[in-house]
Amino acid sequence: MNKFIICFMAMVFGCLASHAQIIHDLQGKPYMEQSYTEVEGNPFLINGWAEGAIDFVNGKSVAIKVKYDLVKGLLLFQNKSDTTALYFIEPVKAFKFTSSAIEDSNILLPTFNSGYPAIDNQTSSSFYLVIAGGKTQLLKHYRKVIRTDKPYGSATTSKTFVLTDIYYLFANNQISRIKPSQKSILAAMADKSTEIQAYLKNNAVDYKNDAALAKLFSYYNSL
């Protein structure tokens, strides 16, 4: 009987090991990357592996190469033994690119956080670029979709990855959409309108520039 239990447990652990790989205390499952041979572009925020710093929900942190699939909303890390892609088993709280920039934003060493309330198509595990932290956070959510075009008079179609981004405000444990425009942002800062108007007299703000928005929100959060 004891031999049967031992053999059964060995089979169970062997099965678990075959479905999960542990890389330097990281638990990951193999990820089969989908081939988009007929689609122009790529599904990632940054094409190729980039150096990153990962913070897990359980408090652990690790530095490892990552890439972020915007079609599936999935963060991947590189298996150091054979460079294949794995996805995290442990929930990720936040990650940062430590050596790469995002073409769509001028935020240096961009940080992405999760744990926000569900909104639109996002869940609490979705990641947002943190443009400005503090009591009122300015966030940006990225997504890629496949657009199909058929030129007029053509018998063939073309497919392209298209990057979309939406800005959000997070304050008082609530999240809401916001347009990166002067009207929308000043409305969100109406409780400090006098101070903000004085700031704007001395500082020109490009509302399509993430770094400029970060400075404005940093000032607002300091009031």
PDB file of C-alpha atoms in Angstrom:
ATOM      1  CA  MET A   1       0.000   0.000   0.000  1.00  0.00           C
ATOM      2  CA  ASN A   2       2.783   2.400   0.965  1.00  0.00           C
ATOM      3  CA  LYS A   3       4.623   1.593  -2.258  1.00  0.00           C
ATOM      4  CA  PHE A   4       1.450   2.391  -4.212  1.00  0.00           C
ATOM      5  CA  ILE A   5       1.113   5.801  -2.511  1.00  0.00           C
ATOM      6  CA  ILE A   6       4.769   6.607  -3.145  1.00  0.00           C
ATOM      7  CA  CYS A   7       4.462   5.682  -6.811  1.00  0.00           C
ATOM      8  CA  PHE A   8       1.257   7.700  -7.154  1.00  0.00           C
ATOM      9  CA  MET A   9       2.843  10.784  -5.597  1.00  0.00           C
ATOM     10  CA  ALA A  10       5.872  10.440  -7.862  1.00  0.00           C
ATOM     11  CA  MET A  11       3.580  10.350 -10.890  1.00  0.00           C
ATOM     12  CA  VAL A  12       1.733  13.458  -9.696  1.00  0.00           C
ATOM     13  CA  PHE A  13       4.926  15.469  -9.125  1.00  0.00           C
ATOM     14  CA  GLY A  14       6.325  14.249 -12.418  1.00  0.00           C
ATOM     15  CA  CYS A  15       3.211  15.440 -14.217  1.00  0.00           C
ATOM     16  CA  LEU A  16       3.399  18.837 -12.542  1.00  0.00           C
ATOM     17  CA  ALA A  17       7.064  19.153 -13.451  1.00  0.00           C
ATOM     18  CA  SER A  18       6.299  18.403 -17.085  1.00  0.00           C
ATOM     19  CA  HIS A  19       3.878  21.340 -17.244  1.00  0.00           C
ATOM     20  CA  ALA A  20       5.934  23.886 -15.339  1.00  0.00           C
ATOM     21  CA  GLN A  21       9.540  24.953 -15.540  1.00  0.00           C
ATOM     22  CA  ILE A  22      11.349  26.640 -12.667  1.00  0.00           C
ATOM     23  CA  ILE A  23      13.961  29.175 -13.776  1.00  0.00           C
ATOM     24  CA  HIS A  24      16.007  30.704 -10.941  1.00  0.00           C
ATOM     25  CA  ASP A  25      13.077  30.454  -8.491  1.00  0.00           C
ATOM     26  CA  LEU A  26      10.660  31.604 -11.201  1.00  0.00           C
ATOM     27  CA  GLN A  27       7.793  29.338 -12.091  1.00  0.00           C
ATOM     28  CA  GLY A  28       6.736  29.544 -15.700  1.00  0.00           C
ATOM     29  CA  LYS A  29       4.710  27.591 -18.206  1.00  0.00           C
ATOM     30  CA  PRO A  30       5.772  27.202 -21.848  1.00  0.00           C
ATOM     31  CA  TYR A  31       4.089  29.694 -24.153  1.00  0.00           C
ATOM     32  CA  MET A  32       3.360  28.778 -27.739  1.00  0.00           C
ATOM     33  CA  GLU A  33       3.778  32.013 -29.657  1.00  0.00           C
ATOM     34  CA  GLN A  34       1.181  32.377 -32.365  1.00  0.00           C
ATOM     35  CA  SER A  35       2.495  32.829 -35.869  1.00  0.00           C
ATOM     36  CA  TYR A  36       1.121  35.920 -37.585  1.00  0.00           C
ATOM     37  CA  THR A  37       2.721  35.282 -40.957  1.00  0.00           C
ATOM     38  CA  GLU A  38       0.035  37.214 -42.851  1.00  0.00           C
ATOM     39  CA  VAL A  39      -0.034  40.209 -40.504  1.00  0.00           C
ATOM     40  CA  GLU A  40       2.291  43.178 -40.890  1.00  0.00           C
ATOM     41  CA  GLY A  41       4.037  44.199 -37.672  1.00  0.00           C
ATOM     42  CA  ASN A  42       4.148  42.352 -34.360  1.00  0.00           C
ATOM     43  CA  PRO A  43       1.865  41.852 -31.329  1.00  0.00           C
ATOM     44  CA  PHE A  44       4.320  43.222 -28.744  1.00  0.00           C
ATOM     45  CA  LEU A  45       4.711  46.581 -27.045  1.00  0.00           C
ATOM     46  CA  ILE A  46       8.463  46.363 -27.690  1.00  0.00           C
ATOM     47  CA  ASN A  47       9.472  43.947 -30.430  1.00  0.00           C
ATOM     48  CA  GLY A  48      11.973  41.464 -29.025  1.00  0.00           C
ATOM     49  CA  TRP A  49      13.194  40.777 -25.510  1.00  0.00           C
ATOM     50  CA  ALA A  50      13.900  43.717 -23.204  1.00  0.00           C
ATOM     51  CA  GLU A  51      15.543  43.876 -19.775  1.00  0.00           C
ATOM     52  CA  GLY A  52      12.904  44.156 -17.089  1.00  0.00           C
ATOM     53  CA  ALA A  53      12.326  44.228 -13.332  1.00  0.00           C
ATOM     54  CA  ILE A  54       9.333  42.253 -12.061  1.00  0.00           C
ATOM     55  CA  ASP A  55       7.437  42.726  -8.780  1.00  0.00           C
ATOM     56  CA  PHE A  56       5.117  39.905  -7.773  1.00  0.00           C
ATOM     57  CA  VAL A  57       1.954  40.128  -5.697  1.00  0.00           C
ATOM     58  CA  ASN A  58       3.650  38.029  -2.991  1.00  0.00           C
ATOM     59  CA  GLY A  59       6.376  40.668  -2.551  1.00  0.00           C
ATOM     60  CA  LYS A  60       9.172  38.932  -4.470  1.00  0.00           C
ATOM     61  CA  SER A  61      11.129  40.733  -7.172  1.00  0.00           C
ATOM     62  CA  VAL A  62      13.362  39.546 -10.004  1.00  0.00           C
ATOM     63  CA  ALA A  63      15.276  40.976 -12.959  1.00  0.00           C
ATOM     64  CA  ILE A  64      14.801  39.102 -16.224  1.00  0.00           C
ATOM     65  CA  LYS A  65      14.195  39.632 -19.935  1.00  0.00           C
ATOM     66  CA  VAL A  66      10.526  40.138 -20.793  1.00  0.00           C
ATOM     67  CA  LYS A  67       8.175  41.075 -23.602  1.00  0.00           C
ATOM     68  CA  TYR A  68       4.560  42.170 -23.419  1.00  0.00           C
ATOM     69  CA  ASP A  69       2.000  40.673 -25.819  1.00  0.00           C
ATOM     70  CA  LEU A  70      -0.612  43.403 -26.356  1.00  0.00           C
ATOM     71  CA  VAL A  71      -3.006  41.204 -28.334  1.00  0.00           C
ATOM     72  CA  LYS A  72      -3.406  38.714 -25.494  1.00  0.00           C
ATOM     73  CA  GLY A  73      -2.481  41.102 -22.678  1.00  0.00           C
ATOM     74  CA  LEU A  74       0.160  38.659 -21.486  1.00  0.00           C
ATOM     75  CA  LEU A  75       3.579  39.338 -19.961  1.00  0.00           C
ATOM     76  CA  LEU A  76       6.231  36.791 -20.981  1.00  0.00           C
ATOM     77  CA  PHE A  77       9.737  36.096 -19.728  1.00  0.00           C
ATOM     78  CA  GLN A  78      12.704  34.446 -21.398  1.00  0.00           C
ATOM     79  CA  ASN A  79      13.797  30.961 -20.467  1.00  0.00           C
ATOM     80  CA  LYS A  80      17.540  31.436 -19.907  1.00  0.00           C
ATOM     81  CA  SER A  81      18.345  27.856 -20.828  1.00  0.00           C
ATOM     82  CA  ASP A  82      16.956  27.918 -24.365  1.00  0.00           C
ATOM     83  CA  THR A  83      15.553  31.499 -24.892  1.00  0.00           C
ATOM     84  CA  THR A  84      11.989  30.225 -25.362  1.00  0.00           C
ATOM     85  CA  ALA A  85       9.033  32.196 -24.002  1.00  0.00           C
ATOM     86  CA  LEU A  86       7.382  31.342 -20.703  1.00  0.00           C
ATOM     87  CA  TYR A  87       4.487  33.002 -18.946  1.00  0.00           C
ATOM     88  CA  PHE A  88       4.419  33.623 -15.231  1.00  0.00           C
ATOM     89  CA  ILE A  89       2.579  31.281 -12.890  1.00  0.00           C
ATOM     90  CA  GLU A  90       2.808  33.663  -9.929  1.00  0.00           C
ATOM     91  CA  PRO A  91       0.660  36.825 -10.259  1.00  0.00           C
ATOM     92  CA  VAL A  92       2.665  39.892 -11.300  1.00  0.00           C
ATOM     93  CA  LYS A  93       1.910  43.174  -9.540  1.00  0.00           C
ATOM     94  CA  ALA A  94       4.153  45.462 -11.605  1.00  0.00           C
ATOM     95  CA  PHE A  95       6.991  45.433 -14.114  1.00  0.00           C
ATOM     96  CA  LYS A  96       9.460  47.961 -15.465  1.00  0.00           C
ATOM     97  CA  PHE A  97      11.543  48.127 -18.617  1.00  0.00           C
ATOM     98  CA  THR A  98      15.051  48.937 -17.416  1.00  0.00           C
ATOM     99  CA  SER A  99      16.843  49.323 -20.726  1.00  0.00           C
ATOM    100  CA  SER A 100      14.201  50.072 -23.358  1.00  0.00           C
ATOM    101  CA  ALA A 101      11.810  52.866 -24.225  1.00  0.00           C
ATOM    102  CA  ILE A 102       8.323  52.796 -25.702  1.00  0.00           C
ATOM    103  CA  GLU A 103       7.992  54.481 -29.080  1.00  0.00           C
ATOM    104  CA  ASP A 104       4.500  55.724 -28.205  1.00  0.00           C
ATOM    105  CA  SER A 105       5.589  57.455 -24.982  1.00  0.00           C
ATOM    106  CA  ASN A 106       8.501  59.573 -23.764  1.00  0.00           C
ATOM    107  CA  ILE A 107       8.326  58.287 -20.183  1.00  0.00           C
ATOM    108  CA  LEU A 108      11.808  57.053 -19.283  1.00  0.00           C
ATOM    109  CA  LEU A 109      12.104  53.503 -17.906  1.00  0.00           C
ATOM    110  CA  PRO A 110       8.337  52.971 -18.118  1.00  0.00           C
ATOM    111  CA  THR A 111       6.606  51.179 -15.226  1.00  0.00           C
ATOM    112  CA  PHE A 112       3.411  49.166 -15.565  1.00  0.00           C
ATOM    113  CA  ASN A 113       1.099  48.428 -12.636  1.00  0.00           C
ATOM    114  CA  SER A 114      -1.896  46.157 -12.174  1.00  0.00           C
ATOM    115  CA  GLY A 115      -4.472  45.841  -9.409  1.00  0.00           C
ATOM    116  CA  TYR A 116      -6.851  48.571 -10.569  1.00  0.00           C
ATOM    117  CA  PRO A 117     -10.651  48.165 -10.688  1.00  0.00           C
ATOM    118  CA  ALA A 118     -12.084  46.491 -13.773  1.00  0.00           C
ATOM    119  CA  ILE A 119     -13.129  48.875 -16.536  1.00  0.00           C
ATOM    120  CA  ASP A 120     -13.934  48.523 -20.235  1.00  0.00           C
ATOM    121  CA  ASN A 121     -12.274  45.252 -21.344  1.00  0.00           C
ATOM    122  CA  GLN A 122      -9.664  45.307 -18.569  1.00  0.00           C
ATOM    123  CA  THR A 123      -9.643  43.284 -15.351  1.00  0.00           C
ATOM    124  CA  SER A 124      -7.793  43.829 -12.095  1.00  0.00           C
ATOM    125  CA  SER A 125      -4.844  41.890 -13.551  1.00  0.00           C
ATOM    126  CA  SER A 126      -4.491  44.187 -16.590  1.00  0.00           C
ATOM    127  CA  PHE A 127      -1.371  46.349 -16.797  1.00  0.00           C
ATOM    128  CA  TYR A 128      -1.284  50.132 -17.184  1.00  0.00           C
ATOM    129  CA  LEU A 129       1.622  52.428 -17.921  1.00  0.00           C
ATOM    130  CA  VAL A 130       1.934  54.736 -14.902  1.00  0.00           C
ATOM    131  CA  ILE A 131       2.445  58.222 -16.306  1.00  0.00           C
ATOM    132  CA  ALA A 132       1.980  59.855 -12.909  1.00  0.00           C
ATOM    133  CA  GLY A 133       1.696  58.241  -9.498  1.00  0.00           C
ATOM    134  CA  GLY A 134       0.350  59.657  -6.254  1.00  0.00           C
ATOM    135  CA  LYS A 135      -3.134  60.314  -4.895  1.00  0.00           C
ATOM    136  CA  THR A 136      -4.417  60.970  -8.429  1.00  0.00           C
ATOM    137  CA  GLN A 137      -2.765  58.690 -10.941  1.00  0.00           C
ATOM    138  CA  LEU A 138      -2.655  59.148 -14.693  1.00  0.00           C
ATOM    139  CA  LEU A 139      -2.522  55.802 -16.470  1.00  0.00           C
ATOM    140  CA  LYS A 140      -2.390  54.562 -20.037  1.00  0.00           C
ATOM    141  CA  HIS A 141      -3.593  51.177 -21.240  1.00  0.00           C
ATOM    142  CA  TYR A 142      -2.133  49.710 -24.426  1.00  0.00           C
ATOM    143  CA  ARG A 143      -3.697  47.195 -26.745  1.00  0.00           C
ATOM    144  CA  LYS A 144      -3.029  45.885 -30.255  1.00  0.00           C
ATOM    145  CA  VAL A 145      -5.691  44.722 -32.659  1.00  0.00           C
ATOM    146  CA  ILE A 146      -5.468  43.279 -36.139  1.00  0.00           C
ATOM    147  CA  ARG A 147      -6.953  45.562 -38.778  1.00  0.00           C
ATOM    148  CA  THR A 148      -8.005  44.122 -42.122  1.00  0.00           C
ATOM    149  CA  ASP A 149      -7.971  46.422 -45.152  1.00  0.00           C
ATOM    150  CA  LYS A 150      -9.130  45.761 -48.686  1.00  0.00           C
ATOM    151  CA  PRO A 151      -8.132  48.526 -51.087  1.00  0.00           C
ATOM    152  CA  TYR A 152     -10.841  49.671 -53.477  1.00  0.00           C
ATOM    153  CA  GLY A 153     -10.828  47.565 -56.597  1.00  0.00           C
ATOM    154  CA  SER A 154      -8.426  45.006 -55.132  1.00  0.00           C
ATOM    155  CA  ALA A 155      -9.162  41.313 -54.773  1.00  0.00           C
ATOM    156  CA  THR A 156      -6.728  40.889 -51.893  1.00  0.00           C
ATOM    157  CA  THR A 157      -6.783  42.076 -48.292  1.00  0.00           C
ATOM    158  CA  SER A 158      -3.970  43.161 -46.001  1.00  0.00           C
ATOM    159  CA  LYS A 159      -3.705  42.726 -42.231  1.00  0.00           C
ATOM    160  CA  THR A 160      -1.810  45.018 -39.875  1.00  0.00           C
ATOM    161  CA  PHE A 161      -1.254  45.238 -36.133  1.00  0.00           C
ATOM    162  CA  VAL A 162      -2.644  48.555 -34.893  1.00  0.00           C
ATOM    163  CA  LEU A 163      -1.626  50.024 -31.533  1.00  0.00           C
ATOM    164  CA  THR A 164      -4.350  51.718 -29.502  1.00  0.00           C
ATOM    165  CA  ASP A 165      -4.031  53.484 -26.162  1.00  0.00           C
ATOM    166  CA  ILE A 166      -6.549  54.904 -23.705  1.00  0.00           C
ATOM    167  CA  TYR A 167      -5.825  57.221 -20.770  1.00  0.00           C
ATOM    168  CA  TYR A 168      -7.374  56.708 -17.344  1.00  0.00           C
ATOM    169  CA  LEU A 169      -7.535  58.516 -14.021  1.00  0.00           C
ATOM    170  CA  PHE A 170      -7.310  56.571 -10.783  1.00  0.00           C
ATOM    171  CA  ALA A 171      -8.309  58.403  -7.599  1.00  0.00           C
ATOM    172  CA  ASN A 172     -10.266  57.517  -4.459  1.00  0.00           C
ATOM    173  CA  ASN A 173     -10.129  53.838  -5.477  1.00  0.00           C
ATOM    174  CA  GLN A 174     -12.053  54.611  -8.673  1.00  0.00           C
ATOM    175  CA  ILE A 175     -10.878  54.478 -12.271  1.00  0.00           C
ATOM    176  CA  SER A 176     -12.325  56.416 -15.191  1.00  0.00           C
ATOM    177  CA  ARG A 177     -11.444  57.293 -18.766  1.00  0.00           C
ATOM    178  CA  ILE A 178      -9.968  60.669 -19.565  1.00  0.00           C
ATOM    179  CA  LYS A 179      -8.936  62.365 -22.786  1.00  0.00           C
ATOM    180  CA  PRO A 180      -5.420  63.856 -22.794  1.00  0.00           C
ATOM    181  CA  SER A 181      -6.789  67.320 -23.519  1.00  0.00           C
ATOM    182  CA  GLN A 182      -6.575  70.601 -21.641  1.00  0.00           C
ATOM    183  CA  LYS A 183     -10.334  70.731 -21.071  1.00  0.00           C
ATOM    184  CA  SER A 184     -10.597  67.210 -19.628  1.00  0.00           C
ATOM    185  CA  ILE A 185      -7.497  67.422 -17.456  1.00  0.00           C
ATOM    186  CA  LEU A 186      -8.316  70.855 -16.019  1.00  0.00           C
ATOM    187  CA  ALA A 187     -11.804  69.577 -15.194  1.00  0.00           C
ATOM    188  CA  ALA A 188     -10.230  66.719 -13.247  1.00  0.00           C
ATOM    189  CA  MET A 189      -8.119  69.252 -11.317  1.00  0.00           C
ATOM    190  CA  ALA A 190     -10.957  71.684 -10.650  1.00  0.00           C
ATOM    191  CA  ASP A 191     -10.489  71.484  -6.869  1.00  0.00           C
ATOM    192  CA  LYS A 192      -7.090  73.194  -7.293  1.00  0.00           C
ATOM    193  CA  SER A 193      -7.967  75.399 -10.265  1.00  0.00           C
ATOM    194  CA  THR A 194      -6.296  78.554  -8.906  1.00  0.00           C
ATOM    195  CA  GLU A 195      -2.953  76.838  -8.362  1.00  0.00           C
ATOM    196  CA  ILE A 196      -3.148  74.957 -11.668  1.00  0.00           C
ATOM    197  CA  GLN A 197      -3.912  78.129 -13.634  1.00  0.00           C
ATOM    198  CA  ALA A 198      -0.878  79.780 -12.037  1.00  0.00           C
ATOM    199  CA  TYR A 199       1.242  76.759 -12.985  1.00  0.00           C
ATOM    200  CA  LEU A 200       0.040  76.924 -16.597  1.00  0.00           C
ATOM    201  CA  LYS A 201       0.980  80.608 -16.865  1.00  0.00           C
ATOM    202  CA  ASN A 202       4.594  79.695 -16.182  1.00  0.00           C
ATOM    203  CA  ASN A 203       4.723  76.268 -17.818  1.00  0.00           C
ATOM    204  CA  ALA A 204       3.602  75.412 -21.324  1.00  0.00           C
ATOM    205  CA  VAL A 205       2.021  71.952 -21.297  1.00  0.00           C
ATOM    206  CA  ASP A 206       1.824  69.751 -24.372  1.00  0.00           C
ATOM    207  CA  TYR A 207      -1.163  67.533 -23.573  1.00  0.00           C
ATOM    208  CA  LYS A 208       0.000  64.927 -26.070  1.00  0.00           C
ATOM    209  CA  ASN A 209       3.335  64.594 -24.284  1.00  0.00           C
ATOM    210  CA  ASP A 210       3.380  62.024 -21.476  1.00  0.00           C
ATOM    211  CA  ALA A 211       6.419  63.535 -19.745  1.00  0.00           C
ATOM    212  CA  ALA A 212       4.729  66.964 -19.671  1.00  0.00           C
ATOM    213  CA  LEU A 213       1.553  65.420 -18.272  1.00  0.00           C
ATOM    214  CA  ALA A 214       3.619  63.638 -15.631  1.00  0.00           C
ATOM    215  CA  LYS A 215       5.057  66.977 -14.458  1.00  0.00           C
ATOM    216  CA  LEU A 216       1.615  68.574 -14.339  1.00  0.00           C
ATOM    217  CA  PHE A 217       0.130  65.725 -12.283  1.00  0.00           C
ATOM    218  CA  SER A 218       3.171  65.662 -10.011  1.00  0.00           C
ATOM    219  CA  TYR A 219       2.582  69.338  -9.236  1.00  0.00           C
ATOM    220  CA  TYR A 220      -1.151  68.769  -8.723  1.00  0.00           C
ATOM    221  CA  ASN A 221      -0.509  65.866  -6.353  1.00  0.00           C
ATOM    222  CA  SER A 222       1.893  68.026  -4.326  1.00  0.00           C
ATOM    223  CA  LEU A 223      -0.807  70.608  -3.529  1.00  0.00           C
TER     224      LEU A 223
END
